[in-house]
Short mmCIF file of C-alpha atoms and ligand atoms in Angstrom, two decimals:
data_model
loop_
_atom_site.label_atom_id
_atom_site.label_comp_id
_atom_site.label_asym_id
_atom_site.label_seq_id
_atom_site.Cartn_x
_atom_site.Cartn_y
_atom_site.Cartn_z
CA UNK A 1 -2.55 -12.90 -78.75
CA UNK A 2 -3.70 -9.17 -77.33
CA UNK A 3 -7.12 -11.28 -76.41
CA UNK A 4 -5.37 -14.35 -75.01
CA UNK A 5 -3.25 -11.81 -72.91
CA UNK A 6 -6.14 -10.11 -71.77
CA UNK A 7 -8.17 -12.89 -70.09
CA UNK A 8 -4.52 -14.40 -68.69
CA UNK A 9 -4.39 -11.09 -66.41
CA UNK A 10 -8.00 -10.73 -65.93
CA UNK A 11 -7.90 -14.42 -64.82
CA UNK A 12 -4.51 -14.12 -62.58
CA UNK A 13 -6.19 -10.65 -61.30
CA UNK A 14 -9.35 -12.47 -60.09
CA UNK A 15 -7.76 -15.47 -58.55
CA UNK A 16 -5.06 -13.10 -56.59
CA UNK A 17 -8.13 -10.89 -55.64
CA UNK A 18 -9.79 -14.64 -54.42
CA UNK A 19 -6.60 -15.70 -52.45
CA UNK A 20 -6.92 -15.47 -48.67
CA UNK A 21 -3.51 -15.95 -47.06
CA UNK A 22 0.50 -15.62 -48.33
CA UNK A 23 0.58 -19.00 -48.80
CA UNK A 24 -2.09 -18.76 -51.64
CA UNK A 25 -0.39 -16.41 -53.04
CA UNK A 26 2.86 -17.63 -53.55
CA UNK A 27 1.09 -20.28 -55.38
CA UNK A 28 0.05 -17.67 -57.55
CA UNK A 29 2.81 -15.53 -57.94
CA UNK A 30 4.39 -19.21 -58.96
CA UNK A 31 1.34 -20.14 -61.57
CA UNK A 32 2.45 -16.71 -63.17
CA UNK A 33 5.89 -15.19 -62.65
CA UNK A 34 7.67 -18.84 -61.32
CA UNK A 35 10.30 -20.09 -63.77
CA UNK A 36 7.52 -22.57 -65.28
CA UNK A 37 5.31 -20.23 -65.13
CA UNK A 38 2.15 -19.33 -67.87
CA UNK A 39 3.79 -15.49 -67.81
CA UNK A 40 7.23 -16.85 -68.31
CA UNK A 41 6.35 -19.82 -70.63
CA UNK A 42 4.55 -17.30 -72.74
CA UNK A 43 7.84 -14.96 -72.57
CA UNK A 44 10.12 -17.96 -73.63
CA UNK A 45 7.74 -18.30 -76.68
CA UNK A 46 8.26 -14.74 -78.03
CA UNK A 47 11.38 -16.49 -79.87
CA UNK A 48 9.50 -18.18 -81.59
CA UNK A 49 7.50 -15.76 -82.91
CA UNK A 50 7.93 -14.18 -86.38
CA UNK A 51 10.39 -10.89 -85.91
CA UNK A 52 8.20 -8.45 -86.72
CA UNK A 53 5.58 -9.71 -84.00
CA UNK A 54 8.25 -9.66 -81.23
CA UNK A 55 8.74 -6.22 -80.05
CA UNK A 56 4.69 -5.93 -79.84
CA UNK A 57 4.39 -9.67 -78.20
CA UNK A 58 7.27 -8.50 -75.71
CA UNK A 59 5.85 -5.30 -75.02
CA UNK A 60 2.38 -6.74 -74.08
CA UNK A 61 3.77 -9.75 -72.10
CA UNK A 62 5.96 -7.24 -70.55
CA UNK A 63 2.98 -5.12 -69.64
CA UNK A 64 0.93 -8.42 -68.50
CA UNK A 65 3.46 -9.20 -66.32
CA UNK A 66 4.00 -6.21 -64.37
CA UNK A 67 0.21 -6.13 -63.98
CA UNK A 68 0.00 -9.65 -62.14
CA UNK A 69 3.37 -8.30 -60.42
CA UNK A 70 1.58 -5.12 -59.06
CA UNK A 71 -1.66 -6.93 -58.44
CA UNK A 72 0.06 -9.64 -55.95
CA UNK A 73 2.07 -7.02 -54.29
CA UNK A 74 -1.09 -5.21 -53.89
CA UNK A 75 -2.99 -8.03 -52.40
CA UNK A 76 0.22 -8.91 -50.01
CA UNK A 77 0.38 -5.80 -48.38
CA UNK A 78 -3.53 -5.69 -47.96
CA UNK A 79 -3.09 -9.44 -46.25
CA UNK A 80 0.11 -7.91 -44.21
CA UNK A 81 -2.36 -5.34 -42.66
CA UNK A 82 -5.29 -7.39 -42.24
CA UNK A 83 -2.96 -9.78 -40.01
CA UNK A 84 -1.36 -6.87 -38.09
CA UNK A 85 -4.50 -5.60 -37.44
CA UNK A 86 -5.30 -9.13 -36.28
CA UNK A 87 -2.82 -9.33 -34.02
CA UNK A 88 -3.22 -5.90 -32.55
CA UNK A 89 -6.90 -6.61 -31.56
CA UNK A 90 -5.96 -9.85 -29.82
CA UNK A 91 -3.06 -8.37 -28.03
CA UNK A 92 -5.09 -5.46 -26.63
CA UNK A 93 -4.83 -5.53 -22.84
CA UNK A 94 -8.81 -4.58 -21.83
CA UNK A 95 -8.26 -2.80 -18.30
CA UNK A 96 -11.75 -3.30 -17.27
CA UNK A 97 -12.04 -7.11 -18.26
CA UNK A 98 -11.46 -8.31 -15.04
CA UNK A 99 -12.30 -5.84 -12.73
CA UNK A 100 -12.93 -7.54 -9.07
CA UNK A 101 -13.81 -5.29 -6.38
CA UNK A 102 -13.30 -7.18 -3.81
CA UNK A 103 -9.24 -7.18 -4.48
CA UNK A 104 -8.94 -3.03 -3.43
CA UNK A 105 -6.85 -2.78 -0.60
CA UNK A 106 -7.48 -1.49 2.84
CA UNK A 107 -5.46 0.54 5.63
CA UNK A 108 -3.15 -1.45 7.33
CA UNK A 109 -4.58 -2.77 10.59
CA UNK A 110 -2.30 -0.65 12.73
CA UNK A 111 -3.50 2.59 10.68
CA UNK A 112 -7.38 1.60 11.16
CA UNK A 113 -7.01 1.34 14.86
CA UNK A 114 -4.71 4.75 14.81
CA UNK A 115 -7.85 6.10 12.90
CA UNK A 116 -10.28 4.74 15.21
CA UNK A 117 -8.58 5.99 18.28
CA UNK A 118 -8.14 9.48 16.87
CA UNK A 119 -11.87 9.35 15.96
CA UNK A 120 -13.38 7.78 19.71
CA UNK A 121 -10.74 10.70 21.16
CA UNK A 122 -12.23 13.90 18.56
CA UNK A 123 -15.86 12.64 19.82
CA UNK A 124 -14.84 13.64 23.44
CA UNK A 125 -13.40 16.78 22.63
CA UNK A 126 -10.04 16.22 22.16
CA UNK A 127 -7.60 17.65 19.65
CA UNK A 128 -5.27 15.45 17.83
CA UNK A 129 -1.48 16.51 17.22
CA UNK A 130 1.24 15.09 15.14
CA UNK A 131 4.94 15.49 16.27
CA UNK A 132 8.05 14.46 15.36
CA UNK A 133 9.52 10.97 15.43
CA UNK A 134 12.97 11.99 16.33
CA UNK A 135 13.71 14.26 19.53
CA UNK A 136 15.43 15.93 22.04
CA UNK A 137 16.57 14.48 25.01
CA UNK A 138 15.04 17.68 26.64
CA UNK A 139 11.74 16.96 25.40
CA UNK A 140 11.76 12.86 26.03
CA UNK A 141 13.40 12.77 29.12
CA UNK A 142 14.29 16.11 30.93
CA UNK A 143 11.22 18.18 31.02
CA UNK A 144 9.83 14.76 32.15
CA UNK A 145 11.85 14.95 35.13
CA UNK A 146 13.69 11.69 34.40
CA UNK A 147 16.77 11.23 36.71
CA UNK A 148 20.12 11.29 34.75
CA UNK A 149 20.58 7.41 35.94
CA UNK A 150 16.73 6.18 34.46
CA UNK A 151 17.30 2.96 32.72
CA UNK A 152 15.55 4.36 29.52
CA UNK A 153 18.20 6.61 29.39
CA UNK A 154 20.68 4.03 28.24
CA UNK A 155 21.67 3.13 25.14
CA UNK A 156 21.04 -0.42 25.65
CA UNK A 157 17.48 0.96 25.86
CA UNK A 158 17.16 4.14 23.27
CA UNK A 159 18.18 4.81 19.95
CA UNK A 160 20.29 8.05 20.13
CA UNK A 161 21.16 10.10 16.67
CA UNK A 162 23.61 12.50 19.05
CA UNK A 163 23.86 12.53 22.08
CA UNK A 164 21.25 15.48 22.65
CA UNK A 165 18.72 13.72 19.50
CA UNK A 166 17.48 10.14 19.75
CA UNK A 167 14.27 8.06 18.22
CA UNK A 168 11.11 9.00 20.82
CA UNK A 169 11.35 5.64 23.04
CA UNK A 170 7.63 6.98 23.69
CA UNK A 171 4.98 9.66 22.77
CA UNK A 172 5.38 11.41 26.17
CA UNK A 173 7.52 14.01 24.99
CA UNK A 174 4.69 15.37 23.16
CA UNK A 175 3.22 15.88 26.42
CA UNK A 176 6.29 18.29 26.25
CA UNK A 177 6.08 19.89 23.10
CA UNK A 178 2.02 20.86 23.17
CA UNK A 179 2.73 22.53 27.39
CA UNK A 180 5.65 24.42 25.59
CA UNK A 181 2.94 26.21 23.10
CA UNK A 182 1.95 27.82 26.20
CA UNK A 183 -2.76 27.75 25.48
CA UNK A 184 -3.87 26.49 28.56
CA UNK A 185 -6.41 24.28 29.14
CA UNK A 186 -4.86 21.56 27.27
CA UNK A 187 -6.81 18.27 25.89
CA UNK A 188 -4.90 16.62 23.55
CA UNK A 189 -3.83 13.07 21.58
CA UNK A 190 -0.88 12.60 19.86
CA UNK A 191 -0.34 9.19 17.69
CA UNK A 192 2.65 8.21 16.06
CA UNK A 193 5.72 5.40 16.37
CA UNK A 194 8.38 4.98 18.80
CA UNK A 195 11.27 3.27 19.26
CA UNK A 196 13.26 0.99 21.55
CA UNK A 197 16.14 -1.09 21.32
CA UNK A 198 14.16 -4.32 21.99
CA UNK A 199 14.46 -7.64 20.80
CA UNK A 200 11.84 -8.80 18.26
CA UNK A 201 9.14 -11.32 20.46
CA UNK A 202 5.30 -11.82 19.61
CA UNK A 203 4.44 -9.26 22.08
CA UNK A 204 8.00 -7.13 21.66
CA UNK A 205 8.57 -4.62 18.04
CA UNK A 206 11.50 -2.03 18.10
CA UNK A 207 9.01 0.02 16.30
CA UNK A 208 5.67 0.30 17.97
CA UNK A 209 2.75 2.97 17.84
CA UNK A 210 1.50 4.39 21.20
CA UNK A 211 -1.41 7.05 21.90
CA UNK A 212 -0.34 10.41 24.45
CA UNK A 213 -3.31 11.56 25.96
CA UNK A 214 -2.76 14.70 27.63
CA UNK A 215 -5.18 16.93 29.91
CA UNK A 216 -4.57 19.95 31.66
CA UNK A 217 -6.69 22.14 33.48
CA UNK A 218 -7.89 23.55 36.86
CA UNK A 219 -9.21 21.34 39.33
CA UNK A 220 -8.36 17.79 36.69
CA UNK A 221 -8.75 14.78 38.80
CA UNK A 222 -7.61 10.78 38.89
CA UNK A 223 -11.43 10.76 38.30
CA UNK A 224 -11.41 12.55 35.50
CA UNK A 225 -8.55 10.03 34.12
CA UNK A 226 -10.72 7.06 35.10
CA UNK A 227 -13.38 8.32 33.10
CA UNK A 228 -11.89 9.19 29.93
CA UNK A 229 -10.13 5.43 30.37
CA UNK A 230 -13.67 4.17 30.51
CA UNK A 231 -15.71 5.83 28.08
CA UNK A 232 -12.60 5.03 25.33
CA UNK A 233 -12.42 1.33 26.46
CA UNK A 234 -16.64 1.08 26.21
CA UNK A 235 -16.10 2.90 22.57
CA UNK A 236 -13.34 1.02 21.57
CA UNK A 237 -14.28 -3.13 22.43
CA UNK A 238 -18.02 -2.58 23.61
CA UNK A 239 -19.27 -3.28 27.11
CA UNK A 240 -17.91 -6.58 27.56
CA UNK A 241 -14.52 -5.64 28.07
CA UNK A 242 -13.20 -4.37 31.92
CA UNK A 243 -10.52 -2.78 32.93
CA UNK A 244 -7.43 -2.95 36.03
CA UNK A 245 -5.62 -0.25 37.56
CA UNK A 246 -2.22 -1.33 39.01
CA UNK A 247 -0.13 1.03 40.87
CA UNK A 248 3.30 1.64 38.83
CA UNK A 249 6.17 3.99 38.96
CA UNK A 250 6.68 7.05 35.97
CA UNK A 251 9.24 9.86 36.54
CA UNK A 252 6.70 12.27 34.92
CA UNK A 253 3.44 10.78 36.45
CA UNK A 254 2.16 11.25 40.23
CA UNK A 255 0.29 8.84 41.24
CA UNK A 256 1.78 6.35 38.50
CA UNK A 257 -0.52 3.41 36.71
CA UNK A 258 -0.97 0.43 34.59
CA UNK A 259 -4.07 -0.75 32.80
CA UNK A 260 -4.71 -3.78 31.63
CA UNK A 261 -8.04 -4.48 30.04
CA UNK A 262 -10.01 -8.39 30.24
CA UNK A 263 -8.91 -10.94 27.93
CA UNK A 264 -11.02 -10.43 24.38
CA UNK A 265 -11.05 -14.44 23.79
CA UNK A 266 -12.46 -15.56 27.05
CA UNK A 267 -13.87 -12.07 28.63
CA UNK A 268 -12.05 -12.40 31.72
CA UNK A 269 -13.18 -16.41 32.02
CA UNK A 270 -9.56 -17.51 31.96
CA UNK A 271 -8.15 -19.11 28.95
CA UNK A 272 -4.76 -20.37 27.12
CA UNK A 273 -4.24 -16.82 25.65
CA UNK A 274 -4.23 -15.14 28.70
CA UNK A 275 -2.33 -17.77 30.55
CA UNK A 276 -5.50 -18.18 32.42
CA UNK A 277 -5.58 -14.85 34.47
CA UNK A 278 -8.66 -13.44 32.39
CA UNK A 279 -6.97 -10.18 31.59
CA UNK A 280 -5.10 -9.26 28.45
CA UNK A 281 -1.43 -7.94 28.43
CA UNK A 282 -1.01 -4.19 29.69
CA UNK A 283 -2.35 -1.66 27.60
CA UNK A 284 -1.35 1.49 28.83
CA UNK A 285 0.28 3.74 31.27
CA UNK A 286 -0.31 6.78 32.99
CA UNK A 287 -1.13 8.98 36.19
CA UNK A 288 -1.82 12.69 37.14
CA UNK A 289 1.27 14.81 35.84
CA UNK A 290 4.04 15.27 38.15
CA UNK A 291 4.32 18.79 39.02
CA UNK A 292 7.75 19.13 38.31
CA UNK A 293 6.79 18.47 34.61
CA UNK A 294 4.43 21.09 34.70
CA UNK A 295 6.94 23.97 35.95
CA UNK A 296 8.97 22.76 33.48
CA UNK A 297 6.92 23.56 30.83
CA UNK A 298 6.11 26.93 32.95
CA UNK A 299 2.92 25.89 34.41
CA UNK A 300 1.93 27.13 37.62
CA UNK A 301 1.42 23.32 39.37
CA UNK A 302 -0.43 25.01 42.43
CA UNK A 303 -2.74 26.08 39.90
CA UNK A 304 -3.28 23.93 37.59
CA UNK A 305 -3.22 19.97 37.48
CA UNK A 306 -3.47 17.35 34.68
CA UNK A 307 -3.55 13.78 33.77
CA UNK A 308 -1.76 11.69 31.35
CA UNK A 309 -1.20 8.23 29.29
CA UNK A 310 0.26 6.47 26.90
CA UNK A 311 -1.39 3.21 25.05
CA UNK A 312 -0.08 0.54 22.84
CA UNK A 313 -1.35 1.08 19.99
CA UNK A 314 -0.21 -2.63 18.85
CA UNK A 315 -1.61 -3.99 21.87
CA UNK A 316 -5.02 -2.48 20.93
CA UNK A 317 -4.84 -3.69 17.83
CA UNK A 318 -4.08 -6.96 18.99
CA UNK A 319 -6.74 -7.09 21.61
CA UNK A 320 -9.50 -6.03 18.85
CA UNK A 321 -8.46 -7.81 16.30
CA UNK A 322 -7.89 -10.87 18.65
CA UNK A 323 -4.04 -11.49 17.10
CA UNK A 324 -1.63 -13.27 19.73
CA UNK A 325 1.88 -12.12 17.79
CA UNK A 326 2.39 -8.25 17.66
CA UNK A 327 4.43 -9.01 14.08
CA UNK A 328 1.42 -10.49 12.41
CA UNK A 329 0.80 -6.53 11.99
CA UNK A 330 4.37 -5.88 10.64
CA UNK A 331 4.77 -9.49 8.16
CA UNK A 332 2.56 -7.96 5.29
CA UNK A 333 0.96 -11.63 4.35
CA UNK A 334 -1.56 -11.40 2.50
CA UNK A 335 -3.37 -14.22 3.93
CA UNK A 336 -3.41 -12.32 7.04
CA UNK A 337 -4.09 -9.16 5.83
CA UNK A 338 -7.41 -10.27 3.56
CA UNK A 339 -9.00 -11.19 6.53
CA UNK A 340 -9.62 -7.85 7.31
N1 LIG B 401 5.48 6.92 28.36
C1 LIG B 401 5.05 5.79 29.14
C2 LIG B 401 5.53 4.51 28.45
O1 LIG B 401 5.95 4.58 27.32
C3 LIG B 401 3.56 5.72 29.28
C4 LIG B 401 2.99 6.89 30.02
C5 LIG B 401 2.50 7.98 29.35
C6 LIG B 401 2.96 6.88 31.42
C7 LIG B 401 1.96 9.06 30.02
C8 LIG B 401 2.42 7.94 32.10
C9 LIG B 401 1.94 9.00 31.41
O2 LIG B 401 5.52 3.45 29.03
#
């Protein structure tokens, strides 16, 4: 019986070490352990035994079964890993799979032309300053020797926090701020967004970006102004592109103009996006300093004289990039933005 015993587990052992899934060996653990089982069968027999071969036949069947018990456990929890381990290595997210380049991002439009403006206006000497976004009614309209009835003043117009602190309507008071410092000469950009109570249109934002330019110096003429206007324009749309002065009226300019620059689509030809007049929408604003803004900020205006303006920074966007709705820049579509 010891022998028979013997092979039963060696043969159970083998078959359980054979199996490949659960399924198998639940089959097993059946052929063995089930109630009809060759284990249990054999345990059912011990009756029948004669009673002095019982307690040794039990022991050993005993001991037989536990083996084939341990064994399939064993063998279970070996399959249990093998499958988890499986699973793990199938689930396992690989982060450089799909790597596309082409999907990396880019600065918005409206931050590549800031950057490219900044950079055409450091080539020509010019330092670039960052100011605040809200300010004083001092500094945007005051110093700037805007009456107390100027239409920008209003409400309707401005975005007031107090009534001394609004949202810059424009980067002008930055024109302000830098004279204030007090270093003489002065040649200076400032870049940032303003603000203005306007309704939303393709060529109208209540947030918009705009470009100060400020020089001051002995003996600074409208010349001077022309020239810088120029040699940016040339930089920023190549030599194609022409540009037209029309007189205008600024509190804090003297001589006062408007520039607007040929249409990009048909270079000045005439076409449906410029309504057929050749030249694009007005770009920017500006004139020699008024004087009175210049004592304001202490300057001696006998002395010294200065020019100033103030571009759209949309508009030049829209002009290079050839867009005819200012809130393509603002909508964030991605079909917009990839073609960029
Ligand atoms: N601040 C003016 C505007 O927003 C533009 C400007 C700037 C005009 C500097 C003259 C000088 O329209």
């Amino acid at each position: 019986m010891e022998e028979n015993l013997k092979e039963l587990i060696a043969k159970a052992i083998h078959e359980i070490d054979l199996s490949l899934n659960l399924k198998e060996l639940e089959k097993l653990r059946v052929k063995y352990l089930g109630k009809k089982g060759l284990i249990t069968d054999l345990k059912k027999n011990i009756a029948k035994l004669p009673k002095e071969e019982k307690p040794q036949a039990g022991k050993l069947i005993n001991q037989a079964s536990v083996k084939i018990e341990e064994a399939l456990e064993d063998k279970t929890k070996a399959i249990r890993e093998k499958l988890l381990e499986e699973k793990i290595e199938e689930e396992k997210i690989d982060v450089t799979a799909h790597f596309d380049r082409k999907t990396s991002g880019h600065l918005a439009l409206i931050n590549q032309t800031l950057e490219d403006l900044e950079a055409i206006f450091q080539n020509m000497g010019f330092d670039v300053v960052e100011g605040p976004e809200i300010d004083t009614v001092k500094n945007v309209f005051d110093d700037l020797n805007s009456p107390a009835d100027h239409p920008a003043r209003s409400t309707s117009d401005t975005f007031y926090i107090t009534h001394n602190v609004l949202l810059r309507p424009h980067t002008s008071s930055m024109q302000i701020r830098v004279m204030n410092e007090g270093k003489l000469p002065i040649k200076m950009v400032s870049a940032g967004r303003v603000f203005r109570n306007d309704e939303v249109d393709a060529t109208h934002s209540p947030m918009f970006h705009q470009l100060e330019c400020l020089v001051v110096d002995e003996n600074v003429s409208m010349a001077n102004l022309k020239a810088t206007l120029e040699t940016f324009i040339k930089e920023m749309f190549g030599d194609d592109i022409k540009l037209r002065y029309r007189p205008h009226h600024f509190p804090f300019t003297e001589p006062s103009l408007e520039v607007d620059a040929t249409c990009p689509i048909c270079k000045g030809k005439g076409c449906p996006a410029c309504g057929n007049t050749g030249w694009s929408m007005e770009l920017l604003g500006g004139g020699m300093v008024h004087p009175n803004v210049l004592e304001a900020c202490g300057i001696d205006s006998e002395k010294y004289t200065g020019f100033a303006f103030g571009l759209g920074v949309d508009r030049i966007a829209m002009v290079k990039y050839g867009l005819d709705d200012i809130r393509l820049l603002y909508d964030n579509d991605k079909r917009f933005l990839e073609q960029f």
